[in-house]
């Protein structure tokens, strides 16, 4: 499970097929190849590997096999799991290197992990059959679900700055809804949704976030695969746009003063967000807000709003709030002293 968490945390495009010829640099070395042993009916060999942990050399016994079918199956399984997590096949991935222990060999047993069964018989098509009650019509097109206007929190009233900049409709796109989605700790977020046929565009305006990089920039910084990248200016404001392969939609960021505009689509079909932005926005109507640093008082006010929402608190909730307040005060005191500057 820990290895799966690590794989899921990695970013990047879909990896290519795992090849036996792939060069890997394991963090251990094989020091002994010994007796034969059979695991789940598969003939194997006992190998001893040496590795270093906390500066101390340790040894571990493995059972490996060069059975062609098992080797092929393990390589394909690892490739599928890597694609499932949308991670990248790192050369220093400990689990990958110990499973593909050496060219032509794979591990079938070691320290709590053991192959229980290997079967290459065919699987009946009935295994994949959908229940008859589903009544699936193959000709029916799946409609795209409208994105949530405020995905993290509920609406906090009408959008203001965003509505000033937006036209109700342009180039066939029509505004469905808009709202202020978050207004806390001196950060204000306003969202809007536009629709054209079965396509949707979600617009996010985040104010008082001078250091925000934007979605496209984050993908580039983290080496996550993008396509159709372009940058330039719209009405004098810098933008970046691209198709984000990992999340499978188009995105565009427009840098405003102490604010960021981000747009995302909800379908794989390419949507020209640059042309959409030119048609729907009047960026000159954006009124910059003065930069301001969040204080402990701001955080506590927001915390109170999240806890009680204007309603009376129980004694238990009051205690929880008080505890959270003390934690926040401690965090801001450390921040002010420079502990978290990095």
Coordinates of C-alpha atoms in Angstrom, one line a residue:
X1 CA 0.0 0.0 0.0
X2 CA 2.9 2.4 0.8
X3 CA 4.4 1.8 -2.7
X4 CA 1.0 2.4 -4.3
X5 CA 0.8 5.7 -2.4
X6 CA 4.2 6.7 -3.6
X7 CA 3.3 5.8 -7.2
X8 CA 0.0 7.8 -7.0
X9 CA 1.9 10.8 -5.7
X10 CA 4.1 11.0 -8.8
X11 CA 3.1 13.1 -11.8
X12 CA 3.7 12.8 -15.5
X13 CA 2.4 11.4 -18.7
X14 CA 1.4 7.9 -19.3
X15 CA 4.6 5.7 -19.3
X16 CA 5.5 3.5 -22.2
X17 CA 5.5 -0.3 -22.1
X18 CA 7.9 -1.8 -19.6
X19 CA 10.7 -3.5 -21.5
X20 CA 13.0 -6.2 -20.2
X21 CA 15.9 -4.3 -21.8
X22 CA 15.2 -1.3 -19.7
X23 CA 18.2 -0.2 -17.7
X24 CA 17.7 0.0 -14.0
X25 CA 20.0 0.9 -11.1
X26 CA 18.8 -1.1 -8.1
X27 CA 19.6 0.0 -4.5
X28 CA 20.8 -3.5 -3.6
X29 CA 23.2 -6.1 -5.0
X30 CA 22.9 -9.9 -5.3
X31 CA 25.4 -11.6 -3.1
X32 CA 24.4 -15.3 -3.4
X33 CA 22.4 -17.6 -5.7
X34 CA 21.5 -20.8 -3.9
X35 CA 19.1 -23.7 -3.8
X36 CA 16.0 -24.3 -5.8
X37 CA 12.5 -23.8 -4.4
X38 CA 9.0 -24.2 -5.8
X39 CA 6.4 -21.5 -5.1
X40 CA 2.8 -22.0 -6.2
X41 CA 3.9 -24.7 -8.7
X42 CA 6.5 -22.4 -10.2
X43 CA 10.1 -23.5 -10.1
X44 CA 12.4 -20.9 -8.6
X45 CA 15.8 -20.1 -7.1
X46 CA 16.7 -18.7 -3.7
X47 CA 18.8 -15.6 -4.0
X48 CA 20.3 -13.4 -1.3
X49 CA 20.5 -9.6 -1.8
X50 CA 22.3 -7.1 0.2
X51 CA 21.1 -3.5 0.8
X52 CA 21.8 -0.6 3.2
X53 CA 19.3 0.7 5.7
X54 CA 20.2 3.6 8.0
X55 CA 23.9 3.1 7.3
X56 CA 23.8 -0.6 8.1
X57 CA 24.1 -3.4 5.6
X58 CA 21.2 -5.9 5.7
X59 CA 20.5 -9.1 3.8
X60 CA 17.2 -10.5 2.4
X61 CA 16.4 -13.9 0.9
X62 CA 14.2 -13.9 -2.3
X63 CA 12.7 -16.6 -4.5
X64 CA 13.0 -15.7 -8.1
X65 CA 12.0 -17.4 -11.4
X66 CA 12.9 -17.2 -15.0
X67 CA 9.7 -18.8 -16.1
X68 CA 8.8 -16.9 -19.3
X69 CA 5.1 -16.7 -18.7
X70 CA 5.5 -15.5 -15.1
X71 CA 8.2 -12.9 -16.1
X72 CA 5.9 -11.6 -18.8
X73 CA 2.9 -11.4 -16.5
X74 CA 4.7 -9.6 -13.8
X75 CA 6.1 -7.0 -16.2
X76 CA 2.6 -6.4 -17.7
X77 CA 1.0 -6.2 -14.2
X78 CA 3.5 -3.6 -13.1
X79 CA 3.0 -1.6 -16.2
X80 CA -0.8 -1.6 -15.7
X81 CA -0.5 -0.5 -12.1
X82 CA 1.8 2.3 -13.1
X83 CA -0.7 3.5 -15.7
X84 CA -3.5 3.1 -13.3
X85 CA -1.8 5.5 -10.9
X86 CA -0.7 7.8 -13.8
X87 CA 2.7 7.7 -12.3
X88 CA 6.1 7.5 -14.1
X89 CA 8.3 4.4 -14.0
X90 CA 11.2 5.7 -11.9
X91 CA 14.5 3.8 -12.1
X92 CA 14.9 4.0 -8.4
X93 CA 11.5 2.6 -7.6
X94 CA 12.4 0.1 -4.9
X95 CA 9.4 -2.3 -5.5
X96 CA 9.9 -2.3 -9.3
X97 CA 13.6 -3.1 -9.0
X98 CA 13.1 -5.9 -6.5
X99 CA 10.3 -7.4 -8.5
X100 CA 12.3 -7.2 -11.8
X101 CA 15.3 -8.4 -9.9
X102 CA 17.5 -9.1 -12.9
X103 CA 17.1 -9.3 -16.6
X104 CA 14.9 -12.3 -17.4
X105 CA 14.0 -12.9 -13.7
X106 CA 11.2 -11.8 -11.4
X107 CA 10.6 -12.2 -7.7
X108 CA 7.8 -14.6 -6.6
X109 CA 8.4 -14.6 -2.9
X110 CA 10.1 -12.4 -0.3
X111 CA 9.5 -11.2 3.3
X112 CA 5.7 -11.5 3.6
X113 CA 4.9 -11.4 -0.1
X114 CA 4.4 -14.7 -2.0
X115 CA 2.9 -15.8 -5.3
X116 CA -0.2 -17.9 -4.4
X117 CA -1.4 -18.9 -7.8
X118 CA -0.5 -18.6 -11.4
X119 CA -3.0 -19.4 -14.1
X120 CA -3.0 -18.5 -17.8
X121 CA -6.2 -20.2 -18.8
X122 CA -8.7 -18.1 -20.8
X123 CA -11.4 -16.0 -19.1
X124 CA -15.0 -16.4 -20.2
X125 CA -16.7 -13.4 -21.8
X126 CA -19.5 -13.8 -19.3
X127 CA -17.2 -12.4 -16.6
X128 CA -17.3 -9.0 -18.3
X129 CA -21.1 -9.0 -19.2
X130 CA -23.1 -6.2 -17.7
X131 CA -26.3 -7.1 -15.8
X132 CA -29.3 -7.3 -18.1
X133 CA -31.2 -4.9 -15.9
X134 CA -28.9 -2.1 -17.0
X135 CA -30.4 -2.1 -20.5
X136 CA -27.4 -0.3 -22.0
X137 CA -28.0 1.1 -25.5
X138 CA -24.7 1.2 -27.3
X139 CA -25.9 4.0 -29.6
X140 CA -26.6 6.3 -26.7
X141 CA -24.0 9.0 -26.2
X142 CA -23.0 9.7 -22.7
X143 CA -23.7 13.3 -21.7
X144 CA -21.2 15.4 -19.9
X145 CA -22.2 16.3 -16.3
X146 CA -22.3 20.0 -15.5
X147 CA -19.3 20.9 -13.2
X148 CA -20.0 22.1 -9.7
X149 CA -20.1 25.9 -9.4
X150 CA -18.4 25.9 -6.0
X151 CA -16.8 22.5 -5.7
X152 CA -15.1 23.0 -2.3
X153 CA -17.6 25.1 -0.4
X154 CA -21.1 26.4 -0.9
X155 CA -22.1 29.7 -2.5
X156 CA -21.6 32.8 -0.5
X157 CA -23.7 35.2 -2.6
X158 CA -23.4 36.8 -6.0
X159 CA -20.0 37.2 -7.8
X160 CA -19.0 40.8 -8.2
X161 CA -15.6 41.3 -9.9
X162 CA -16.2 38.3 -12.2
X163 CA -19.6 39.5 -13.3
X164 CA -18.3 43.0 -14.1
X165 CA -15.8 41.4 -16.5
X166 CA -18.0 38.8 -18.2
X167 CA -20.5 39.1 -21.0
X168 CA -23.7 37.0 -20.5
X169 CA -23.0 35.2 -23.8
X170 CA -20.5 35.2 -26.6
X171 CA -19.6 33.0 -29.6
X172 CA -22.4 30.6 -28.8
X173 CA -21.4 30.3 -25.1
X174 CA -24.1 31.2 -22.5
X175 CA -23.5 31.9 -18.8
X176 CA -25.5 29.5 -16.6
X177 CA -24.5 30.6 -13.2
X178 CA -22.0 32.6 -11.1
X179 CA -21.3 33.1 -7.4
X180 CA -18.8 34.0 -4.7
X181 CA -17.5 30.7 -3.6
X182 CA -15.1 31.6 -0.9
X183 CA -14.3 34.8 1.0
X184 CA -12.0 34.1 3.9
X185 CA -8.6 35.0 5.2
X186 CA -8.5 38.0 2.8
X187 CA -8.7 35.6 -0.2
X188 CA -11.8 35.9 -2.4
X189 CA -12.8 33.3 -5.0
X190 CA -15.6 33.8 -7.5
X191 CA -16.7 31.2 -10.1
X192 CA -18.9 31.1 -13.2
X193 CA -20.0 28.4 -15.6
X194 CA -20.7 28.7 -19.4
X195 CA -22.4 26.2 -21.6
X196 CA -22.4 25.6 -25.4
X197 CA -24.3 22.4 -26.5
X198 CA -22.9 19.6 -24.4
X199 CA -19.7 21.6 -23.5
X200 CA -19.0 23.5 -20.3
X201 CA -16.3 25.9 -19.2
X202 CA -15.7 26.6 -15.5
X203 CA -14.2 30.0 -14.7
X204 CA -12.4 30.8 -11.5
X205 CA -11.2 34.2 -10.3
X206 CA -9.0 34.1 -7.2
X207 CA -8.2 37.5 -5.7
X208 CA -5.4 38.4 -3.3
X209 CA -3.1 35.5 -4.3
X210 CA -0.1 37.3 -5.8
X211 CA 2.1 34.2 -5.8
X212 CA -0.5 31.9 -7.5
X213 CA 1.1 30.3 -10.5
X214 CA -2.0 29.0 -12.3
X215 CA -3.0 25.5 -13.4
X216 CA -1.0 25.4 -16.6
X217 CA 2.1 26.7 -14.9
X218 CA 1.8 24.1 -12.1
X219 CA 1.6 21.3 -14.7
X220 CA 4.8 22.6 -16.4
X221 CA 6.7 23.1 -13.1
X222 CA 5.9 19.5 -12.1
X223 CA 6.8 18.1 -15.6
X224 CA 3.2 16.9 -16.1
X225 CA 2.6 16.2 -19.8
X226 CA 0.7 18.9 -21.7
X227 CA -0.2 19.5 -25.3
X228 CA -0.9 22.5 -27.5
X229 CA 0.9 24.9 -25.1
X230 CA 0.7 28.5 -26.0
X231 CA 1.2 31.8 -24.3
X232 CA 0.7 35.5 -25.1
X233 CA -1.4 38.5 -24.1
X234 CA -5.1 39.2 -24.1
X235 CA -6.1 42.8 -23.7
X236 CA -2.6 43.4 -22.3
X237 CA -2.7 40.6 -19.7
X238 CA -0.4 37.6 -19.9
X239 CA -1.9 34.2 -20.4
X240 CA -0.9 30.5 -20.7
X241 CA -3.1 27.8 -22.2
X242 CA -2.7 24.0 -22.9
X243 CA -4.4 20.7 -23.0
X244 CA -3.6 18.9 -19.7
X245 CA -3.2 15.2 -20.4
X246 CA -3.5 13.9 -16.8
X247 CA -6.8 15.6 -16.1
X248 CA -7.9 15.4 -19.7
X249 CA -9.2 18.9 -20.3
X250 CA -8.1 22.2 -21.7
X251 CA -7.1 24.9 -19.3
X252 CA -6.1 28.6 -19.5
X253 CA -4.7 31.0 -16.9
X254 CA -4.8 34.8 -17.2
X255 CA -2.6 36.8 -14.8
X256 CA -4.2 39.9 -13.3
X257 CA -2.8 42.3 -10.7
X258 CA -2.7 40.3 -7.4
X259 CA -5.2 37.9 -8.9
X260 CA -5.5 34.9 -11.3
X261 CA -8.2 33.9 -13.8
X262 CA -8.4 30.2 -14.6
X263 CA -10.6 28.4 -17.1
X264 CA -11.1 24.7 -17.5
X265 CA -13.3 22.6 -19.9
X266 CA -15.2 19.5 -19.1
X267 CA -14.7 17.5 -22.3
X268 CA -11.8 15.9 -24.1
X269 CA -12.8 17.7 -27.3
X270 CA -10.4 20.6 -27.8
X271 CA -12.0 24.0 -27.0
X272 CA -10.1 27.2 -28.0
X273 CA -10.1 29.0 -24.6
X274 CA -8.1 31.9 -26.0
X275 CA -10.8 32.8 -28.5
X276 CA -13.4 32.2 -25.8
X277 CA -11.6 34.6 -23.5
X278 CA -11.3 37.3 -26.1
X279 CA -15.0 37.1 -26.8
X280 CA -16.4 36.9 -23.2
X281 CA -14.0 39.0 -21.1
X282 CA -13.5 42.7 -20.6
X283 CA -10.4 42.6 -18.5
X284 CA -10.3 46.4 -18.2
X285 CA -13.2 46.2 -15.7
X286 CA -11.1 44.3 -13.2
X287 CA -10.4 46.5 -10.1
X288 CA -7.2 45.4 -8.3
X289 CA -7.3 45.0 -4.6
X290 CA -4.5 46.0 -2.3
X291 CA -2.1 43.2 -1.4
X292 CA -2.5 42.1 2.2
X293 CA -0.9 39.4 4.3
X294 CA -3.2 37.1 6.2
X295 CA -3.0 37.6 10.0
X296 CA -3.9 35.3 12.9
X297 CA -7.0 37.4 13.5
X298 CA -8.1 36.9 9.9
X299 CA -7.6 33.1 10.2
X300 CA -9.6 33.1 13.5
X301 CA -12.5 35.0 12.0
X302 CA -12.6 32.6 9.1
X303 CA -12.4 29.6 11.5
X304 CA -15.3 30.9 13.5
X305 CA -17.4 31.3 10.4
X306 CA -16.7 27.8 9.4
X307 CA -17.5 26.3 12.8
X308 CA -20.7 28.1 13.7
X309 CA -22.0 29.8 10.6
X310 CA -24.0 32.1 12.8
X311 CA -25.5 29.3 14.9
X312 CA -24.9 28.7 18.5
X313 CA -22.2 26.1 19.3
X314 CA -22.5 23.2 21.8
X315 CA -20.0 23.1 24.7
X316 CA -18.1 20.4 22.9
X317 CA -17.9 22.3 19.6
X318 CA -16.8 25.4 21.6
X319 CA -13.9 23.4 23.1
X320 CA -12.9 22.2 19.6
X321 CA -13.0 25.7 18.3
X322 CA -10.9 26.9 21.2
X323 CA -8.3 24.2 20.5
X324 CA -8.2 25.0 16.8
X325 CA -7.7 28.7 17.7
X326 CA -4.7 28.0 19.9
X327 CA -3.2 25.8 17.1
X328 CA -3.7 28.7 14.6
X329 CA -2.1 31.2 16.9
X330 CA 0.9 29.0 17.4
X331 CA 1.2 28.5 13.6
X332 CA 1.1 32.3 12.9
X333 CA 3.5 33.0 15.7
X334 CA 6.0 30.6 14.2
X335 CA 5.4 32.0 10.7
X336 CA 6.1 35.6 12.0
X337 CA 9.4 34.3 13.6
X338 CA 10.5 33.0 10.2
X339 CA 10.2 29.3 11.0
X340 CA 8.2 28.6 7.8
X341 CA 9.9 31.2 5.5
X342 CA 11.2 28.4 3.1

